[in-house]
Amino acid sequence: QPPPTCLDESVTLKQGVMNRSKLIEGGKRLRKNWSNCYLAVTHYYLLFFKDMKSAQSGAKPEITIDLTGAMISWSPEKSSRKNCFQVSTVAGQQVLLQEECALTCKEWFDLIKNAIQRLPMV
Ligand code: I3S
């Protein structure tokens, strides 16, 4: 399943604002740097857009995360912020996601976890 090149409502399970910090990209550990982003979850991918406006006007995602074989876990030790979880990909990308509202954050977590579990293991 090739990654969507823009927000596609027909395959989007959930979309909304999240706080994100990349941890590892292209095999390199990055300095933690939180930013607000607009996240869309599909059955196969996480798509991170700059903000809602750019997502809804057809912009390309800034980051695309392949959920096949990915791992997700709560990671309170990775940040002083509450409600943090991390997603790690087979390709070695790692992002931290965070949201102030515990309930909303758990909804994102459960949805992404379910999406991962439906995909084949690699
Ligand atoms: O895990 P760290 O290194 O304490 O993460 C903090 C730093 O990345 C900090 O930036 P500086 O590298 O300029 O100090 C960020 O501003 C903080 O947000 C990071 O900590 P939190 O606990 O917010 O994830």
JSON list of C-alpha atoms and ligand atoms in Angstrom, two decimals:
[
{"chain": "A", "resi": 1, "resn": "GLN", "atom": "CA", "xyz": [0.00, 0.00, 0.00]},
{"chain": "A", "resi": 2, "resn": "PRO", "atom": "CA", "xyz": [1.79, 3.19, -1.14]},
{"chain": "A", "resi": 3, "resn": "PRO", "atom": "CA", "xyz": [1.63, 6.15, 1.27]},
{"chain": "A", "resi": 4, "resn": "PRO", "atom": "CA", "xyz": [-0.99, 8.81, 0.53]},
{"chain": "A", "resi": 5, "resn": "THR", "atom": "CA", "xyz": [0.62, 11.93, -0.91]},
{"chain": "A", "resi": 6, "resn": "CYS", "atom": "CA", "xyz": [-1.89, 14.20, 0.81]},
{"chain": "A", "resi": 7, "resn": "LEU", "atom": "CA", "xyz": [-4.76, 14.04, 3.27]},
{"chain": "A", "resi": 8, "resn": "ASP", "atom": "CA", "xyz": [-7.34, 11.61, 1.93]},
{"chain": "A", "resi": 9, "resn": "GLU", "atom": "CA", "xyz": [-10.52, 11.70, 4.00]},
{"chain": "A", "resi": 10, "resn": "SER", "atom": "CA", "xyz": [-11.68, 8.39, 2.52]},
{"chain": "A", "resi": 11, "resn": "VAL", "atom": "CA", "xyz": [-8.85, 6.48, 4.20]},
{"chain": "A", "resi": 12, "resn": "THR", "atom": "CA", "xyz": [-8.44, 8.62, 7.33]},
{"chain": "A", "resi": 13, "resn": "LEU", "atom": "CA", "xyz": [-9.44, 6.99, 10.61]},
{"chain": "A", "resi": 14, "resn": "LYS", "atom": "CA", "xyz": [-8.73, 10.02, 12.79]},
{"chain": "A", "resi": 15, "resn": "GLN", "atom": "CA", "xyz": [-7.18, 13.43, 12.33]},
{"chain": "A", "resi": 16, "resn": "GLY", "atom": "CA", "xyz": [-6.33, 16.27, 14.64]},
{"chain": "A", "resi": 17, "resn": "VAL", "atom": "CA", "xyz": [-3.70, 18.27, 16.44]},
{"chain": "A", "resi": 18, "resn": "MET", "atom": "CA", "xyz": [-0.94, 16.53, 18.40]},
{"chain": "A", "resi": 19, "resn": "ASN", "atom": "CA", "xyz": [2.41, 17.54, 19.83]},
{"chain": "A", "resi": 20, "resn": "ARG", "atom": "CA", "xyz": [5.29, 15.76, 18.19]},
{"chain": "A", "resi": 21, "resn": "SER", "atom": "CA", "xyz": [8.98, 15.45, 18.69]},
{"chain": "A", "resi": 22, "resn": "LYS", "atom": "CA", "xyz": [11.18, 13.43, 16.37]},
{"chain": "A", "resi": 23, "resn": "LEU", "atom": "CA", "xyz": [13.71, 11.32, 18.25]},
{"chain": "A", "resi": 24, "resn": "ILE", "atom": "CA", "xyz": [15.46, 9.38, 15.52]},
{"chain": "A", "resi": 25, "resn": "GLU", "atom": "CA", "xyz": [15.43, 10.06, 11.81]},
{"chain": "A", "resi": 26, "resn": "GLY", "atom": "CA", "xyz": [17.54, 8.39, 9.14]},
{"chain": "A", "resi": 27, "resn": "GLY", "atom": "CA", "xyz": [19.39, 6.50, 11.85]},
{"chain": "A", "resi": 28, "resn": "LYS", "atom": "CA", "xyz": [20.40, 9.71, 13.62]},
{"chain": "A", "resi": 29, "resn": "ARG", "atom": "CA", "xyz": [19.33, 10.67, 17.10]},
{"chain": "A", "resi": 30, "resn": "LEU", "atom": "CA", "xyz": [17.94, 14.21, 17.04]},
{"chain": "A", "resi": 31, "resn": "ARG", "atom": "CA", "xyz": [17.79, 16.88, 19.67]},
{"chain": "A", "resi": 32, "resn": "LYS", "atom": "CA", "xyz": [14.30, 16.76, 21.12]},
{"chain": "A", "resi": 33, "resn": "ASN", "atom": "CA", "xyz": [12.21, 19.56, 19.71]},
{"chain": "A", "resi": 34, "resn": "TRP", "atom": "CA", "xyz": [8.47, 19.64, 20.33]},
{"chain": "A", "resi": 35, "resn": "SER", "atom": "CA", "xyz": [6.16, 21.07, 17.76]},
{"chain": "A", "resi": 36, "resn": "ASN", "atom": "CA", "xyz": [2.48, 21.22, 17.14]},
{"chain": "A", "resi": 37, "resn": "CYS", "atom": "CA", "xyz": [1.37, 19.25, 14.11]},
{"chain": "A", "resi": 38, "resn": "TYR", "atom": "CA", "xyz": [-1.71, 17.91, 12.41]},
{"chain": "A", "resi": 39, "resn": "LEU", "atom": "CA", "xyz": [-1.83, 14.13, 12.44]},
{"chain": "A", "resi": 40, "resn": "ALA", "atom": "CA", "xyz": [-3.88, 11.87, 10.19]},
{"chain": "A", "resi": 41, "resn": "VAL", "atom": "CA", "xyz": [-4.03, 8.14, 10.89]},
{"chain": "A", "resi": 42, "resn": "THR", "atom": "CA", "xyz": [-4.84, 5.66, 8.13]},
{"chain": "A", "resi": 43, "resn": "HIS", "atom": "CA", "xyz": [-4.86, 1.86, 8.30]},
{"chain": "A", "resi": 44, "resn": "TYR", "atom": "CA", "xyz": [-1.25, 1.84, 7.08]},
{"chain": "A", "resi": 45, "resn": "TYR", "atom": "CA", "xyz": [0.38, 5.17, 7.86]},
{"chain": "A", "resi": 46, "resn": "LEU", "atom": "CA", "xyz": [0.70, 8.12, 10.15]},
{"chain": "A", "resi": 47, "resn": "LEU", "atom": "CA", "xyz": [0.80, 11.34, 8.15]},
{"chain": "A", "resi": 48, "resn": "PHE", "atom": "CA", "xyz": [2.12, 14.45, 9.86]},
{"chain": "A", "resi": 49, "resn": "PHE", "atom": "CA", "xyz": [1.18, 17.80, 8.38]},
{"chain": "A", "resi": 50, "resn": "LYS", "atom": "CA", "xyz": [2.32, 21.24, 9.39]},
{"chain": "A", "resi": 51, "resn": "ASP", "atom": "CA", "xyz": [-1.15, 22.27, 10.49]},
{"chain": "A", "resi": 52, "resn": "MET", "atom": "CA", "xyz": [-4.82, 21.70, 9.71]},
{"chain": "A", "resi": 53, "resn": "LYS", "atom": "CA", "xyz": [-4.88, 24.33, 7.01]},
{"chain": "A", "resi": 54, "resn": "SER", "atom": "CA", "xyz": [-2.04, 22.84, 5.02]},
{"chain": "A", "resi": 55, "resn": "ALA", "atom": "CA", "xyz": [-3.44, 19.32, 5.48]},
{"chain": "A", "resi": 56, "resn": "GLN", "atom": "CA", "xyz": [-6.86, 20.33, 4.26]},
{"chain": "A", "resi": 57, "resn": "SER", "atom": "CA", "xyz": [-5.54, 22.34, 1.35]},
{"chain": "A", "resi": 58, "resn": "GLY", "atom": "CA", "xyz": [-3.79, 19.30, -0.10]},
{"chain": "A", "resi": 59, "resn": "ALA", "atom": "CA", "xyz": [-0.21, 19.81, 1.09]},
{"chain": "A", "resi": 60, "resn": "LYS", "atom": "CA", "xyz": [2.20, 16.90, 1.24]},
{"chain": "A", "resi": 61, "resn": "PRO", "atom": "CA", "xyz": [2.78, 15.41, 4.68]},
{"chain": "A", "resi": 62, "resn": "GLU", "atom": "CA", "xyz": [5.99, 16.58, 6.37]},
{"chain": "A", "resi": 63, "resn": "ILE", "atom": "CA", "xyz": [6.56, 13.10, 7.75]},
{"chain": "A", "resi": 64, "resn": "THR", "atom": "CA", "xyz": [5.06, 9.76, 6.79]},
{"chain": "A", "resi": 65, "resn": "ILE", "atom": "CA", "xyz": [5.36, 6.85, 9.16]},
{"chain": "A", "resi": 66, "resn": "ASP", "atom": "CA", "xyz": [4.82, 3.31, 7.92]},
{"chain": "A", "resi": 67, "resn": "LEU", "atom": "CA", "xyz": [2.83, 1.39, 10.52]},
{"chain": "A", "resi": 68, "resn": "THR", "atom": "CA", "xyz": [3.68, -2.05, 9.13]},
{"chain": "A", "resi": 69, "resn": "GLY", "atom": "CA", "xyz": [5.87, -3.68, 11.77]},
{"chain": "A", "resi": 70, "resn": "ALA", "atom": "CA", "xyz": [5.91, -0.52, 13.86]},
{"chain": "A", "resi": 71, "resn": "MET", "atom": "CA", "xyz": [5.93, -0.50, 17.65]},
{"chain": "A", "resi": 72, "resn": "ILE", "atom": "CA", "xyz": [4.04, 1.79, 19.98]},
{"chain": "A", "resi": 73, "resn": "SER", "atom": "CA", "xyz": [4.49, 2.25, 23.70]},
{"chain": "A", "resi": 74, "resn": "TRP", "atom": "CA", "xyz": [3.75, 4.72, 26.46]},
{"chain": "A", "resi": 75, "resn": "SER", "atom": "CA", "xyz": [7.03, 6.35, 27.35]},
{"chain": "A", "resi": 76, "resn": "PRO", "atom": "CA", "xyz": [6.80, 8.49, 30.46]},
{"chain": "A", "resi": 77, "resn": "GLU", "atom": "CA", "xyz": [10.58, 8.24, 30.88]},
{"chain": "A", "resi": 78, "resn": "LYS", "atom": "CA", "xyz": [11.21, 10.06, 27.59]},
{"chain": "A", "resi": 79, "resn": "SER", "atom": "CA", "xyz": [9.75, 13.39, 28.60]},
{"chain": "A", "resi": 80, "resn": "SER", "atom": "CA", "xyz": [8.66, 15.53, 31.48]},
{"chain": "A", "resi": 81, "resn": "ARG", "atom": "CA", "xyz": [5.43, 16.07, 29.57]},
{"chain": "A", "resi": 82, "resn": "LYS", "atom": "CA", "xyz": [2.46, 13.98, 30.57]},
{"chain": "A", "resi": 83, "resn": "ASN", "atom": "CA", "xyz": [0.74, 11.53, 28.21]},
{"chain": "A", "resi": 84, "resn": "CYS", "atom": "CA", "xyz": [3.68, 10.71, 25.95]},
{"chain": "A", "resi": 85, "resn": "PHE", "atom": "CA", "xyz": [3.96, 7.72, 23.72]},
{"chain": "A", "resi": 86, "resn": "GLN", "atom": "CA", "xyz": [6.46, 6.73, 21.11]},
{"chain": "A", "resi": 87, "resn": "VAL", "atom": "CA", "xyz": [6.13, 5.09, 17.74]},
{"chain": "A", "resi": 88, "resn": "SER", "atom": "CA", "xyz": [9.13, 3.31, 16.21]},
{"chain": "A", "resi": 89, "resn": "THR", "atom": "CA", "xyz": [9.22, 2.05, 12.65]},
{"chain": "A", "resi": 90, "resn": "VAL", "atom": "CA", "xyz": [10.95, -0.86, 10.99]},
{"chain": "A", "resi": 91, "resn": "ALA", "atom": "CA", "xyz": [13.05, 1.68, 9.09]},
{"chain": "A", "resi": 92, "resn": "GLY", "atom": "CA", "xyz": [14.28, 3.05, 12.41]},
{"chain": "A", "resi": 93, "resn": "GLN", "atom": "CA", "xyz": [12.31, 6.29, 12.67]},
{"chain": "A", "resi": 94, "resn": "GLN", "atom": "CA", "xyz": [11.19, 7.23, 16.16]},
{"chain": "A", "resi": 95, "resn": "VAL", "atom": "CA", "xyz": [8.71, 9.90, 17.17]},
{"chain": "A", "resi": 96, "resn": "LEU", "atom": "CA", "xyz": [7.23, 10.95, 20.48]},
{"chain": "A", "resi": 97, "resn": "LEU", "atom": "CA", "xyz": [3.62, 12.07, 20.53]},
{"chain": "A", "resi": 98, "resn": "GLN", "atom": "CA", "xyz": [1.91, 13.95, 23.29]},
{"chain": "A", "resi": 99, "resn": "GLU", "atom": "CA", "xyz": [-1.43, 15.50, 24.08]},
{"chain": "A", "resi": 100, "resn": "GLU", "atom": "CA", "xyz": [-2.51, 17.29, 27.25]},
{"chain": "A", "resi": 101, "resn": "CYS", "atom": "CA", "xyz": [-5.82, 15.50, 27.65]},
{"chain": "A", "resi": 102, "resn": "ALA", "atom": "CA", "xyz": [-5.19, 11.95, 28.91]},
{"chain": "A", "resi": 103, "resn": "LEU", "atom": "CA", "xyz": [-8.41, 10.62, 27.42]},
{"chain": "A", "resi": 104, "resn": "THR", "atom": "CA", "xyz": [-7.81, 12.09, 23.98]},
{"chain": "A", "resi": 105, "resn": "CYS", "atom": "CA", "xyz": [-4.25, 10.85, 24.07]},
{"chain": "A", "resi": 106, "resn": "LYS", "atom": "CA", "xyz": [-5.41, 7.33, 24.91]},
{"chain": "A", "resi": 107, "resn": "GLU", "atom": "CA", "xyz": [-7.83, 7.46, 21.98]},
{"chain": "A", "resi": 108, "resn": "TRP", "atom": "CA", "xyz": [-4.93, 8.20, 19.62]},
{"chain": "A", "resi": 109, "resn": "PHE", "atom": "CA", "xyz": [-2.79, 5.55, 21.26]},
{"chain": "A", "resi": 110, "resn": "ASP", "atom": "CA", "xyz": [-5.46, 2.84, 21.04]},
{"chain": "A", "resi": 111, "resn": "LEU", "atom": "CA", "xyz": [-6.33, 3.69, 17.45]},
{"chain": "A", "resi": 112, "resn": "ILE", "atom": "CA", "xyz": [-2.70, 3.55, 16.31]},
{"chain": "A", "resi": 113, "resn": "LYS", "atom": "CA", "xyz": [-2.07, 0.39, 18.32]},
{"chain": "A", "resi": 114, "resn": "ASN", "atom": "CA", "xyz": [-5.09, -1.29, 16.68]},
{"chain": "A", "resi": 115, "resn": "ALA", "atom": "CA", "xyz": [-3.98, -0.20, 13.24]},
{"chain": "A", "resi": 116, "resn": "ILE", "atom": "CA", "xyz": [-0.52, -1.71, 13.87]},
{"chain": "A", "resi": 117, "resn": "GLN", "atom": "CA", "xyz": [-2.01, -4.95, 15.17]},
{"chain": "A", "resi": 118, "resn": "ARG", "atom": "CA", "xyz": [-4.16, -5.41, 12.06]},
{"chain": "A", "resi": 119, "resn": "LEU", "atom": "CA", "xyz": [-1.11, -5.23, 9.82]},
{"chain": "A", "resi": 120, "resn": "PRO", "atom": "CA", "xyz": [1.11, -8.22, 9.08]},
{"chain": "A", "resi": 121, "resn": "MET", "atom": "CA", "xyz": [4.10, -8.71, 11.35]},
{"chain": "A", "resi": 122, "resn": "VAL", "atom": "CA", "xyz": [7.46, -8.21, 9.72]},
{"chain": "B", "resi": 1, "resn": "I3S", "atom": "O1", "xyz": [14.86, 14.91, 27.33]},
{"chain": "B", "resi": 1, "resn": "I3S", "atom": "P1", "xyz": [15.36, 16.31, 27.43]},
{"chain": "B", "resi": 1, "resn": "I3S", "atom": "O2", "xyz": [16.69, 16.52, 26.80]},
{"chain": "B", "resi": 1, "resn": "I3S", "atom": "O3", "xyz": [15.26, 16.86, 28.81]},
{"chain": "B", "resi": 1, "resn": "I3S", "atom": "O4", "xyz": [14.37, 17.13, 26.51]},
{"chain": "B", "resi": 1, "resn": "I3S", "atom": "C1", "xyz": [14.15, 18.49, 26.60]},
{"chain": "B", "resi": 1, "resn": "I3S", "atom": "C2", "xyz": [15.04, 19.24, 25.65]},
{"chain": "B", "resi": 1, "resn": "I3S", "atom": "O5", "xyz": [14.98, 18.67, 24.36]},
{"chain": "B", "resi": 1, "resn": "I3S", "atom": "C3", "xyz": [14.66, 20.68, 25.56]},
{"chain": "B", "resi": 1, "resn": "I3S", "atom": "O6", "xyz": [15.42, 21.35, 24.59]},
{"chain": "B", "resi": 1, "resn": "I3S", "atom": "P2", "xyz": [16.94, 21.79, 24.79]},
{"chain": "B", "resi": 1, "resn": "I3S", "atom": "O7", "xyz": [17.67, 20.68, 24.11]},
{"chain": "B", "resi": 1, "resn": "I3S", "atom": "O8", "xyz": [17.08, 23.09, 24.08]},
{"chain": "B", "resi": 1, "resn": "I3S", "atom": "O9", "xyz": [17.19, 21.84, 26.26]},
{"chain": "B", "resi": 1, "resn": "I3S", "atom": "C4", "xyz": [13.20, 20.84, 25.15]},
{"chain": "B", "resi": 1, "resn": "I3S", "atom": "O10", "xyz": [12.87, 22.20, 25.10]},
{"chain": "B", "resi": 1, "resn": "I3S", "atom": "C5", "xyz": [12.34, 20.13, 26.17]},
{"chain": "B", "resi": 1, "resn": "I3S", "atom": "O11", "xyz": [10.99, 20.26, 25.76]},
{"chain": "B", "resi": 1, "resn": "I3S", "atom": "C6", "xyz": [12.70, 18.69, 26.31]},
{"chain": "B", "resi": 1, "resn": "I3S", "atom": "O12", "xyz": [12.05, 18.07, 27.38]},
{"chain": "B", "resi": 1, "resn": "I3S", "atom": "P3", "xyz": [10.57, 17.55, 27.53]},
{"chain": "B", "resi": 1, "resn": "I3S", "atom": "O13", "xyz": [10.57, 16.99, 28.92]},
{"chain": "B", "resi": 1, "resn": "I3S", "atom": "O14", "xyz": [9.70, 18.73, 27.34]},
{"chain": "B", "resi": 1, "resn": "I3S", "atom": "O15", "xyz": [10.28, 16.48, 26.53]}
]
